[in-house]
Amino acid sequence: MATTYETRKMAVPEVHPEHKEYWEAAALGTLLIKQCDSCGEAHYYPRVLCPHCMSDNTKWNEAKGTGTIYTYSVMRKGTPYAIAFVELDEGLRMMTNIVDCDLDTIHIGQKVKVAFKQSGDQDNPGPFVPCFTPIKE
Amino acid sequence: MAIKGKAYIAGAFEHPTRKAENKSVAALHAECAKGALEDAGLSFGDVDGYFCAGDAPGGVLSMVDYLGLNVRHLDGTDIGGSSYIAHVSHAAEAIAAGKCNVALITMAGRPRSEGRSGLKQKIVGANVPDTPFELPFGPTAVNEYAMATMRHMHEFGTTSEQLAWVKVAASHHAQHNPNAMLRDVVTVEDVLASPMIADPLHRLDCCVVSDGGGALVVVSPEIAKSLKRPLVRVMGSGEAPKGQAAGKTDLTYSGAIWSGPAAFAEAGLTPQDIKYASIYDSFTITVLMQLEDLGFCKKGEGGKFVADGNLISGVGKLPINTDGGGLNNNHPASRGGIVKVIEAVRQLRGEAHPNVQVKNCDIALAHGTGGGLSSRHGSATLILERV
Ligand SMILES: [Zn+2]
């Protein structure tokens, strides 16, 4: 028995002014993360001021787009979907969905790569958001 | 300034309704307020401090106006379902600082009548900084707690059978509570056979969705001693937020690792001193993780601790949630913190149901986790003593 991934209408994220570059890169298939040039720490989700040292000396970096599943849960009521936290190779853990796979085979420690999906629907298309899909091993 | 001994809980009331089809949320707040003040032997005119959270329609200002209160101290702190546990602590602080003498805390809601549940996606306002990076992925109450459960199982070997014992204990207590929404005793097998909601949480790992509410009256020592009710003294408290640490989140623990030790230090007590504990039970995992974080057992050993009836009054070492808790009795407005304090007060007064009353219950703890266990939550711990 398998639980096949189904397309789900994802809530449209509000685009805040300081995240314009993030969403533009997402539309082109690139995941951006913020890096602080004052303390050297990366952070997620992106802020104007570094949450580790309060510096405004933060810049966008391209993430490799690969990581491992830190934890997950498959929703069994309604359209099934897999919410997860993925730990990026850069060390940051982010909330996401695991997509384009048999949801019953998802496991902690599984290697995944970013796969952008468009939020909203045909009538109200929204930004592409970073989901992840298992890397064929 | 510590709050130890600076305030007493003089009044406590839990609304008996679990489905309030013909009453507004504000009316439920008013009925709870009246119930708690009558329990204390006080009246609306005595109240000079008012506390409420996000469930209160229109917030502090609408509620004060609606209830006809004449107060000199206000607090609308909202940290989700644990708000009311923090409110007791804030009320004690305000009383200790001379800002008020009779603090009224109310909460109420009707999610059952309004068709809301922990399966629906959260409703959030505009401009919240985190939601653009979370809401598209469908976080709900259930799958947020489920993700923390999954990680706990992975790191510590916690099992669904162990989690089920939390529900079994709740059901054993709820059979004696005529107001409880679910009163049937269940077994570990019943929990495991209930439908999977969000892996690995079954339906019976989740709390009820119920209407209702509650209220508390916190007063100065002088006023407490002038009333006829048993004296329940505030001994210590702690509160702590936990978020995602900007990408360094660890889902194996809750904010109780900070709020618990703060409360014990202020009270000058340890987990071994606690005779009864109200432990927030939005889900079975919530109880298991909080027991570890509060120091009732070691991190990772919560599964063993909750198993085999250890949480059942008269059977185990640590009786918890003897009203049936959020899992069986009541989770009004999807915010169970106030009921946690109310049952702790009942136990300390010796007014719990005889079949679940803890003998010589002189020190009790109430602890809550409000919000999402995987995203952001507020932990609040309160330690009370019968004088
Ligand atoms: Zn920095």
Coordinates of C-alpha atoms and ligand atoms in Angstrom, one line a residue:
Chain A
M1 CA 0.0 0.0 0.0
A2 CA 1.3 3.4 -0.9
T3 CA 0.2 7.0 -0.2
T4 CA 0.9 8.8 -3.4
Y5 CA 1.7 12.5 -3.2
E6 CA -1.3 14.6 -4.4
T7 CA -1.2 18.3 -5.4
R8 CA -2.6 20.4 -2.6
K9 CA -3.7 24.0 -2.6
M10 CA -1.1 25.6 -0.4
A11 CA -1.8 28.9 1.4
V12 CA -0.4 31.9 -0.4
P13 CA 2.4 33.5 1.7
E14 CA 2.3 37.2 2.4
V15 CA 5.2 38.8 0.6
H16 CA 6.9 41.3 3.0
P17 CA 9.1 44.0 1.4
E18 CA 12.4 42.6 2.7
H19 CA 11.7 39.2 1.2
K20 CA 11.3 40.3 -2.5
E21 CA 14.6 38.7 -3.5
Y22 CA 13.8 35.5 -1.7
W23 CA 10.5 35.0 -3.6
E24 CA 12.0 36.0 -6.9
A25 CA 14.8 33.4 -6.5
A26 CA 12.2 30.8 -5.5
A27 CA 10.4 31.4 -8.7
L28 CA 13.6 30.5 -10.5
G29 CA 14.2 27.4 -8.4
T30 CA 16.8 28.8 -6.0
L31 CA 16.6 28.7 -2.2
L32 CA 18.1 31.8 -0.5
I33 CA 19.2 31.9 3.1
K34 CA 20.4 34.9 5.1
Q35 CA 24.0 35.0 6.2
C36 CA 25.4 37.6 8.7
D37 CA 28.7 39.1 7.9
S38 CA 29.2 40.4 11.4
C39 CA 28.9 37.2 13.4
G40 CA 29.2 34.7 10.5
E41 CA 25.9 32.8 11.4
A42 CA 23.3 31.9 8.9
H43 CA 19.6 32.0 9.8
Y44 CA 16.1 31.0 8.6
Y45 CA 13.5 32.4 8.1
P46 CA 15.2 35.5 6.7
R47 CA 15.3 38.7 8.7
V48 CA 16.7 42.2 8.1
L49 CA 18.6 42.2 11.4
C50 CA 20.6 39.1 12.3
P51 CA 18.7 37.3 15.2
H52 CA 22.0 36.1 16.6
C53 CA 23.8 39.5 16.9
M54 CA 21.3 42.2 15.8
S55 CA 23.6 43.3 13.0
D56 CA 22.0 44.7 9.8
N57 CA 25.0 43.4 7.9
T58 CA 23.1 40.4 6.5
K59 CA 23.2 39.2 2.9
W60 CA 21.5 36.6 0.7
N61 CA 23.4 33.3 0.0
E62 CA 22.3 30.6 -2.3
A63 CA 21.7 27.4 -0.4
K64 CA 22.8 24.1 -2.0
G65 CA 19.2 23.0 -1.9
T66 CA 20.0 19.6 -0.3
G67 CA 19.5 18.3 3.2
T68 CA 18.1 15.5 5.4
I69 CA 14.7 15.1 7.0
Y70 CA 14.9 16.0 10.7
T71 CA 11.3 15.1 11.4
Y72 CA 7.9 14.8 9.6
S73 CA 4.3 13.8 9.9
V74 CA 1.9 12.6 7.2
M75 CA -1.6 14.0 7.6
R76 CA -4.2 11.2 7.3
K77 CA -7.4 13.3 7.3
G78 CA -8.4 14.8 4.0
T79 CA -5.8 15.1 1.2
P80 CA -2.7 13.5 2.6
Y81 CA 0.4 15.6 2.9
A82 CA 3.7 15.4 4.6
I83 CA 4.8 18.3 6.7
A84 CA 8.4 18.2 7.8
F85 CA 11.5 20.0 9.1
V86 CA 14.4 19.5 6.8
E87 CA 17.9 20.2 8.0
L88 CA 19.8 21.9 5.1
D89 CA 23.4 21.0 4.4
E90 CA 24.1 24.5 5.7
G91 CA 22.8 23.4 9.1
L92 CA 19.5 25.3 9.2
R93 CA 16.2 23.4 10.0
M94 CA 13.2 24.7 8.1
M95 CA 9.5 23.8 8.0
T96 CA 8.5 22.4 4.6
N97 CA 6.6 19.7 2.8
I98 CA 7.9 16.5 1.4
V99 CA 6.5 16.0 -2.2
D100 CA 6.6 13.9 -5.3
C101 CA 7.1 10.6 -3.6
D102 CA 5.2 7.8 -1.8
L103 CA 4.5 9.5 1.5
D104 CA 4.6 6.1 3.3
T105 CA 8.3 5.8 2.6
I106 CA 9.4 9.1 4.2
H107 CA 11.8 8.6 7.1
I108 CA 14.0 10.7 9.4
G109 CA 17.5 11.0 8.1
Q110 CA 16.4 10.6 4.4
K111 CA 18.3 12.7 1.9
V112 CA 16.2 15.3 0.1
K113 CA 16.6 18.1 -2.4
V114 CA 14.5 21.3 -2.8
A115 CA 11.5 21.1 -5.2
F116 CA 9.5 24.3 -5.5
K117 CA 5.7 24.2 -5.7
Q118 CA 3.4 27.1 -6.5
S119 CA 1.1 28.2 -3.8
G120 CA -2.5 29.2 -4.3
D121 CA -4.5 27.9 -7.3
Q122 CA -5.3 28.8 -10.9
D123 CA -7.6 31.7 -9.9
N124 CA -5.2 33.1 -7.3
P125 CA -1.6 31.9 -8.1
G126 CA 0.9 32.7 -5.4
P127 CA 4.7 32.5 -5.0
F128 CA 6.6 29.3 -5.4
V129 CA 7.5 27.8 -2.0
P130 CA 10.4 25.5 -1.1
C131 CA 9.3 21.9 -0.7
F132 CA 11.7 18.9 -0.7
T133 CA 11.7 15.5 -2.5
P134 CA 13.8 12.4 -1.7
I135 CA 17.0 12.0 -3.7
K136 CA 17.1 8.6 -5.4
E137 CA 19.8 6.6 -3.7
Chain B
M1 CA 10.8 40.5 44.2
A2 CA 9.6 36.9 44.5
I3 CA 5.9 36.1 44.5
K4 CA 6.2 33.2 47.0
G5 CA 3.5 33.6 49.6
K6 CA 2.4 37.0 48.2
A7 CA -1.0 35.8 46.8
Y8 CA -3.6 33.1 47.2
I9 CA -6.1 31.5 44.8
A10 CA -9.5 32.2 46.5
G11 CA -11.9 31.3 43.8
A12 CA -12.0 28.7 41.0
F13 CA -14.8 27.8 38.7
E14 CA -15.1 25.5 35.7
H15 CA -18.1 26.0 33.5
P16 CA -20.1 22.7 33.3
T17 CA -21.0 23.1 29.6
R18 CA -19.2 21.2 26.9
K19 CA -21.5 22.4 24.1
A20 CA -22.8 26.0 24.3
E21 CA -25.0 26.4 21.3
N22 CA -27.2 29.1 22.7
K23 CA -24.6 31.3 24.5
S24 CA -22.1 33.8 23.2
V25 CA -18.4 33.6 24.2
A26 CA -18.8 36.8 26.2
A27 CA -21.7 35.3 28.2
L28 CA -19.6 32.2 29.0
H29 CA -16.9 34.5 30.3
A30 CA -19.4 36.3 32.5
E31 CA -20.8 33.0 33.9
C32 CA -17.3 31.8 34.7
A33 CA -16.5 35.1 36.4
K34 CA -19.6 34.9 38.5
G35 CA -18.9 31.3 39.4
A36 CA -15.4 32.0 40.6
L37 CA -16.3 35.1 42.6
E38 CA -19.2 33.2 44.3
D39 CA -16.8 30.3 45.0
A40 CA -14.5 32.8 46.7
G41 CA -17.3 34.7 48.5
L42 CA -16.6 37.9 46.7
S43 CA -18.5 40.0 44.2
F44 CA -17.9 41.9 41.0
G45 CA -17.5 45.1 43.0
D46 CA -14.5 43.7 44.8
V47 CA -12.5 43.0 41.6
D48 CA -9.7 45.6 41.0
G49 CA -7.5 43.6 38.5
Y50 CA -8.6 41.8 35.4
F51 CA -6.8 39.3 33.2
C52 CA -7.8 37.6 29.9
A53 CA -6.2 36.2 26.7
G54 CA -6.9 35.8 23.1
D55 CA -10.1 33.9 23.6
A56 CA -11.7 37.0 25.2
P57 CA -13.8 38.6 22.5
G58 CA -12.7 42.2 21.9
G59 CA -9.8 41.8 24.4
V60 CA -9.4 43.3 27.8
L61 CA -11.3 46.5 27.0
S62 CA -14.4 44.9 25.7
M63 CA -14.5 42.4 28.5
V64 CA -14.0 44.9 31.3
D65 CA -16.8 47.0 29.8
Y66 CA -19.0 44.0 29.3
L67 CA -18.5 42.6 32.8
G68 CA -19.0 46.1 34.3
L69 CA -15.7 46.0 36.2
N70 CA -14.0 48.9 37.8
V71 CA -10.4 47.9 37.8
R72 CA -7.0 49.6 38.3
H73 CA -4.8 46.8 36.8
L74 CA -5.1 45.1 33.4
D75 CA -3.2 42.2 31.7
G76 CA -4.0 40.7 28.3
T77 CA -1.0 38.4 28.0
D78 CA -1.6 35.7 25.4
I79 CA 0.7 32.7 25.2
G80 CA -2.0 30.3 23.9
G81 CA -3.5 27.7 26.2
S82 CA -1.0 28.3 29.0
S83 CA -1.9 32.0 29.3
Y84 CA -4.1 31.5 32.4
I85 CA -1.3 29.7 34.3
A86 CA 0.9 32.7 33.5
H87 CA -2.0 35.0 34.5
V88 CA -2.0 33.6 38.0
S89 CA 1.7 34.4 38.3
H90 CA 1.2 37.9 36.8
A91 CA -1.7 38.5 39.2
A92 CA 0.5 37.5 42.1
E93 CA 3.2 39.9 40.9
A94 CA 0.6 42.7 40.6
I95 CA -0.7 42.0 44.1
A96 CA 2.8 41.9 45.5
A97 CA 3.5 45.2 43.9
G98 CA 0.3 46.7 45.3
K99 CA -1.3 47.2 41.9
C100 CA -4.4 45.2 42.8
N101 CA -5.9 43.1 45.6
V102 CA -8.6 41.0 43.9
A103 CA -7.5 39.7 40.4
L104 CA -10.1 38.1 38.2
I105 CA -8.9 35.8 35.4
T106 CA -11.5 34.5 32.8
M107 CA -11.4 32.3 29.8
A108 CA -14.1 30.8 27.6
G109 CA -14.9 29.7 24.1
R110 CA -17.1 27.6 21.9
P111 CA -14.9 25.9 19.2
R112 CA -17.2 22.9 19.2
S113 CA -20.3 24.8 18.4
E114 CA -18.4 26.9 15.9
G115 CA -17.0 23.7 14.2
R116 CA -13.3 24.4 14.8
S117 CA -10.7 21.8 15.5
G118 CA -7.0 21.1 15.7
L119 CA -7.1 19.7 12.1
K120 CA -7.8 23.1 10.5
Q121 CA -5.1 25.3 9.4
K122 CA -4.3 28.1 11.7
I123 CA -5.9 31.5 11.1
V124 CA -3.3 34.3 11.5
G125 CA -3.3 38.0 11.0
A126 CA -1.4 40.0 8.5
N127 CA 2.3 41.0 9.0
V128 CA 3.2 38.1 11.2
P129 CA 6.8 37.5 10.4
D130 CA 7.0 33.7 10.4
T131 CA 3.8 32.8 8.6
P132 CA 5.0 33.3 5.0
F133 CA 7.6 30.6 5.7
E134 CA 5.2 28.2 7.5
L135 CA 1.6 28.6 6.5
P136 CA 1.9 27.2 2.9
F137 CA 3.1 23.9 4.4
G138 CA -0.1 23.2 6.3
P139 CA 0.9 23.3 10.0
T140 CA -2.0 22.4 12.3
A141 CA -2.1 21.7 16.0
V142 CA -2.0 17.9 15.3
N143 CA 0.8 17.7 12.8
E144 CA 3.0 20.1 14.8
Y145 CA 2.8 18.0 17.9
A146 CA 3.1 14.9 15.7
M147 CA 6.4 16.1 14.3
A148 CA 7.8 16.5 17.8
T149 CA 6.5 13.0 18.7
M150 CA 8.2 11.5 15.6
R151 CA 11.6 13.0 16.6
H152 CA 11.1 11.9 20.2
M153 CA 10.5 8.4 19.1
H154 CA 13.5 8.5 16.8
E155 CA 15.9 9.8 19.5
F156 CA 14.7 8.0 22.6
G157 CA 12.7 5.0 21.3
T158 CA 9.4 6.2 22.7
T159 CA 6.5 4.1 21.5
S160 CA 2.9 4.6 20.7
E161 CA 2.0 2.1 23.5
Q162 CA 3.8 4.3 26.0
L163 CA 2.0 7.4 24.7
A164 CA -1.3 5.6 24.9
W165 CA -0.9 5.2 28.7
V166 CA -1.4 8.9 29.0
K167 CA -4.8 8.6 27.5
V168 CA -5.6 5.5 29.5
A169 CA -4.9 7.4 32.7
A170 CA -7.0 10.3 31.6
S171 CA -9.9 8.0 30.9
H172 CA -9.6 6.3 34.3
H173 CA -10.0 9.7 35.9
A174 CA -12.7 11.0 33.6
Q175 CA -15.1 8.1 34.4
H176 CA -15.7 9.8 37.8
N177 CA -16.3 13.3 36.4
P178 CA -20.0 13.7 35.4
N179 CA -19.1 16.8 33.3
A180 CA -16.4 15.1 31.3
M181 CA -16.9 15.0 27.6
L182 CA -15.6 11.4 27.3
R183 CA -16.2 9.1 30.2
D184 CA -15.5 5.6 28.9
V185 CA -12.4 3.9 30.2
V186 CA -10.1 3.0 27.3
T187 CA -7.1 0.6 27.0
V188 CA -3.8 0.9 25.2
E189 CA -5.2 -1.3 22.5
D190 CA -8.2 1.1 22.0
V191 CA -5.8 4.0 21.5
L192 CA -3.7 2.1 19.0
A193 CA -6.8 0.9 17.1
S194 CA -8.2 4.5 16.8
P195 CA -7.7 6.1 13.4
M196 CA -4.4 7.7 12.6
I197 CA -4.8 11.4 12.3
A198 CA -1.3 12.6 11.7
D199 CA 1.6 10.1 12.0
P200 CA 2.2 8.9 14.7
L201 CA -0.7 10.5 16.6
H202 CA -4.0 8.5 16.7
R203 CA -7.3 10.1 17.3
L204 CA -7.2 9.0 21.0
D205 CA -3.8 10.7 21.4
C206 CA -5.6 14.0 20.8
C207 CA -7.6 16.1 23.2
V208 CA -11.3 16.8 22.9
V209 CA -12.8 19.9 21.1
S210 CA -15.1 21.4 23.7
D211 CA -17.0 24.5 24.5
G212 CA -16.8 25.9 28.0
G213 CA -14.5 28.0 30.1
G214 CA -13.3 28.8 33.6
A215 CA -12.3 31.6 35.9
L216 CA -9.9 32.2 38.8
V217 CA -9.8 34.7 41.6
V218 CA -6.3 35.6 42.9
V219 CA -6.2 37.7 46.1
S220 CA -3.8 39.2 48.6
P221 CA -3.0 37.3 51.8
E222 CA -5.1 39.6 53.9
I223 CA -8.2 39.1 51.8
A224 CA -7.6 35.3 51.5
K225 CA -7.5 35.0 55.3
S226 CA -10.8 37.0 55.6
L227 CA -12.6 34.5 53.4
K228 CA -14.1 31.1 54.3
R229 CA -12.4 29.0 51.6
P230 CA -9.3 26.7 52.2
L231 CA -6.1 28.7 51.7
V232 CA -4.3 27.9 48.5
R233 CA -1.0 29.8 48.4
V234 CA 1.0 30.7 45.3
M235 CA 4.6 29.4 45.9
G236 CA 6.4 29.9 42.6
S237 CA 6.1 30.3 38.9
G238 CA 8.0 30.3 35.7
E239 CA 7.3 31.2 32.1
A240 CA 9.3 30.7 28.9
P241 CA 8.8 31.0 25.2
K242 CA 10.3 28.5 22.8
G243 CA 10.6 29.1 19.0
Q244 CA 12.7 27.8 16.2
A245 CA 15.9 29.6 17.2
A246 CA 16.3 31.0 13.7
G247 CA 16.9 27.6 12.1
K248 CA 18.6 25.8 15.1
T249 CA 15.4 24.3 16.5
D250 CA 15.5 21.1 18.6
L251 CA 12.0 19.5 18.8
T252 CA 12.9 17.0 21.6
Y253 CA 12.1 19.4 24.5
S254 CA 9.7 22.2 25.4
G255 CA 10.0 25.5 27.1
A256 CA 9.3 23.7 30.4
I257 CA 13.0 23.1 30.7
W258 CA 13.2 26.8 31.6
S259 CA 9.8 27.5 33.2
G260 CA 9.9 24.5 35.5
P261 CA 13.3 25.1 37.2
A262 CA 12.4 28.8 37.7
A263 CA 9.1 27.8 39.4
F264 CA 10.8 25.2 41.6
A265 CA 13.6 27.6 42.6
E266 CA 11.1 30.3 43.6
A267 CA 9.0 27.9 45.6
G268 CA 12.1 26.3 47.2
L269 CA 10.7 22.9 46.2
T270 CA 11.6 20.0 43.9
P271 CA 9.6 17.6 41.7
Q272 CA 9.8 15.0 44.5
D273 CA 7.6 17.4 46.7
I274 CA 4.7 17.5 44.2
K275 CA 1.8 15.3 45.3
Y276 CA -0.4 16.1 42.3
A277 CA 0.3 17.7 38.9
S278 CA -1.9 19.2 36.3
I279 CA 0.1 18.6 33.1
Y280 CA -1.2 20.2 29.8
D281 CA -2.5 17.4 27.7
S282 CA -3.4 18.8 24.3
F283 CA -1.9 15.6 23.0
T284 CA -0.3 12.5 24.8
I285 CA 3.2 13.7 23.7
T286 CA 2.6 17.0 25.4
V287 CA 2.4 15.2 28.8
L288 CA 5.3 12.9 28.2
M289 CA 7.7 15.6 27.1
Q290 CA 6.6 18.1 29.8
L291 CA 7.1 15.5 32.6
E292 CA 10.7 15.0 31.3
D293 CA 11.3 18.8 31.0
L294 CA 9.9 19.5 34.5
G295 CA 12.3 17.0 36.0
F296 CA 9.8 14.3 37.0
C297 CA 12.0 11.9 35.1
K298 CA 15.2 12.0 32.9
K299 CA 15.0 13.3 29.3
G300 CA 14.2 10.4 27.1
E301 CA 12.6 8.3 29.9
G302 CA 9.1 9.9 29.7
G303 CA 7.8 6.8 27.9
K304 CA 8.8 4.5 30.7
F305 CA 7.5 7.0 33.3
V306 CA 4.0 7.3 31.9
A307 CA 3.5 3.6 31.3
D308 CA 1.7 1.0 33.4
G309 CA -0.7 3.3 35.1
N310 CA 1.9 5.5 36.8
L311 CA -0.2 8.6 36.2
I312 CA -3.4 7.1 37.6
S313 CA -4.5 8.4 41.0
G314 CA -4.3 5.7 43.7
V315 CA -2.3 3.5 41.4
G316 CA 0.8 5.3 40.2
K317 CA 3.5 7.5 41.7
L318 CA 2.4 10.8 40.1
P319 CA -1.3 11.3 39.7
I320 CA -2.0 13.9 37.0
N321 CA -5.1 15.5 35.5
T322 CA -7.6 13.8 37.8
D323 CA -10.5 15.6 36.2
G324 CA -9.8 13.7 33.0
G325 CA -7.8 16.5 31.5
G326 CA -8.0 17.9 28.0
L327 CA -7.9 14.3 26.6
N328 CA -11.2 13.4 28.3
N329 CA -12.8 16.2 30.3
N330 CA -12.5 19.6 28.7
H331 CA -10.3 21.7 26.4
P332 CA -12.4 24.9 26.3
A333 CA -11.7 27.2 23.4
S334 CA -8.8 24.8 22.6
R335 CA -7.0 26.4 25.6
G336 CA -6.7 24.1 28.6
G337 CA -4.6 26.1 31.0
I338 CA -7.3 27.4 33.3
V339 CA -8.8 24.0 33.9
K340 CA -5.3 22.8 34.8
V341 CA -5.2 25.4 37.7
I342 CA -8.8 24.7 38.7
E343 CA -8.2 20.9 39.2
A344 CA -5.0 21.7 41.1
V345 CA -7.0 23.9 43.4
R346 CA -9.7 21.2 43.8
Q347 CA -7.0 18.7 44.8
L348 CA -5.4 21.1 47.3
R349 CA -8.7 21.9 48.9
G350 CA -9.6 18.2 49.1
E351 CA -12.6 18.9 46.7
A352 CA -11.6 16.6 43.9
H353 CA -13.9 13.6 43.3
P354 CA -13.3 11.1 46.2
N355 CA -12.3 8.4 43.8
V356 CA -9.4 10.5 42.4
Q357 CA -8.6 12.7 45.4
V358 CA -4.9 12.5 46.3
K359 CA -4.4 11.9 50.0
N360 CA -2.7 14.7 52.0
C361 CA -2.4 16.7 48.8
D362 CA -0.5 19.8 50.2
I363 CA 1.7 20.7 47.2
A364 CA 0.5 20.8 43.6
L365 CA 1.9 21.9 40.2
A366 CA 0.1 23.2 37.1
H367 CA 1.9 23.4 33.9
G368 CA 0.9 24.4 30.4
T369 CA 2.2 24.5 26.8
G370 CA 0.4 27.0 24.7
G371 CA 0.7 27.3 20.9
G372 CA 2.6 24.9 18.6
L373 CA 5.1 22.5 20.0
S374 CA 7.1 22.5 16.7
S375 CA 6.8 26.2 15.8
R376 CA 6.4 28.5 18.8
H377 CA 4.9 27.9 22.2
G378 CA 4.7 29.5 25.6
S379 CA 5.4 27.4 28.7
A380 CA 4.1 28.3 32.1
T381 CA 4.6 26.6 35.4
L382 CA 2.8 27.3 38.7
I383 CA 3.4 25.7 42.1
L384 CA 0.7 26.0 44.8
E385 CA 0.5 24.9 48.4
R386 CA -2.4 24.4 50.8
V387 CA -1.7 26.2 54.0
Ligands
ZN1 ZN 24.9 38.1 13.2

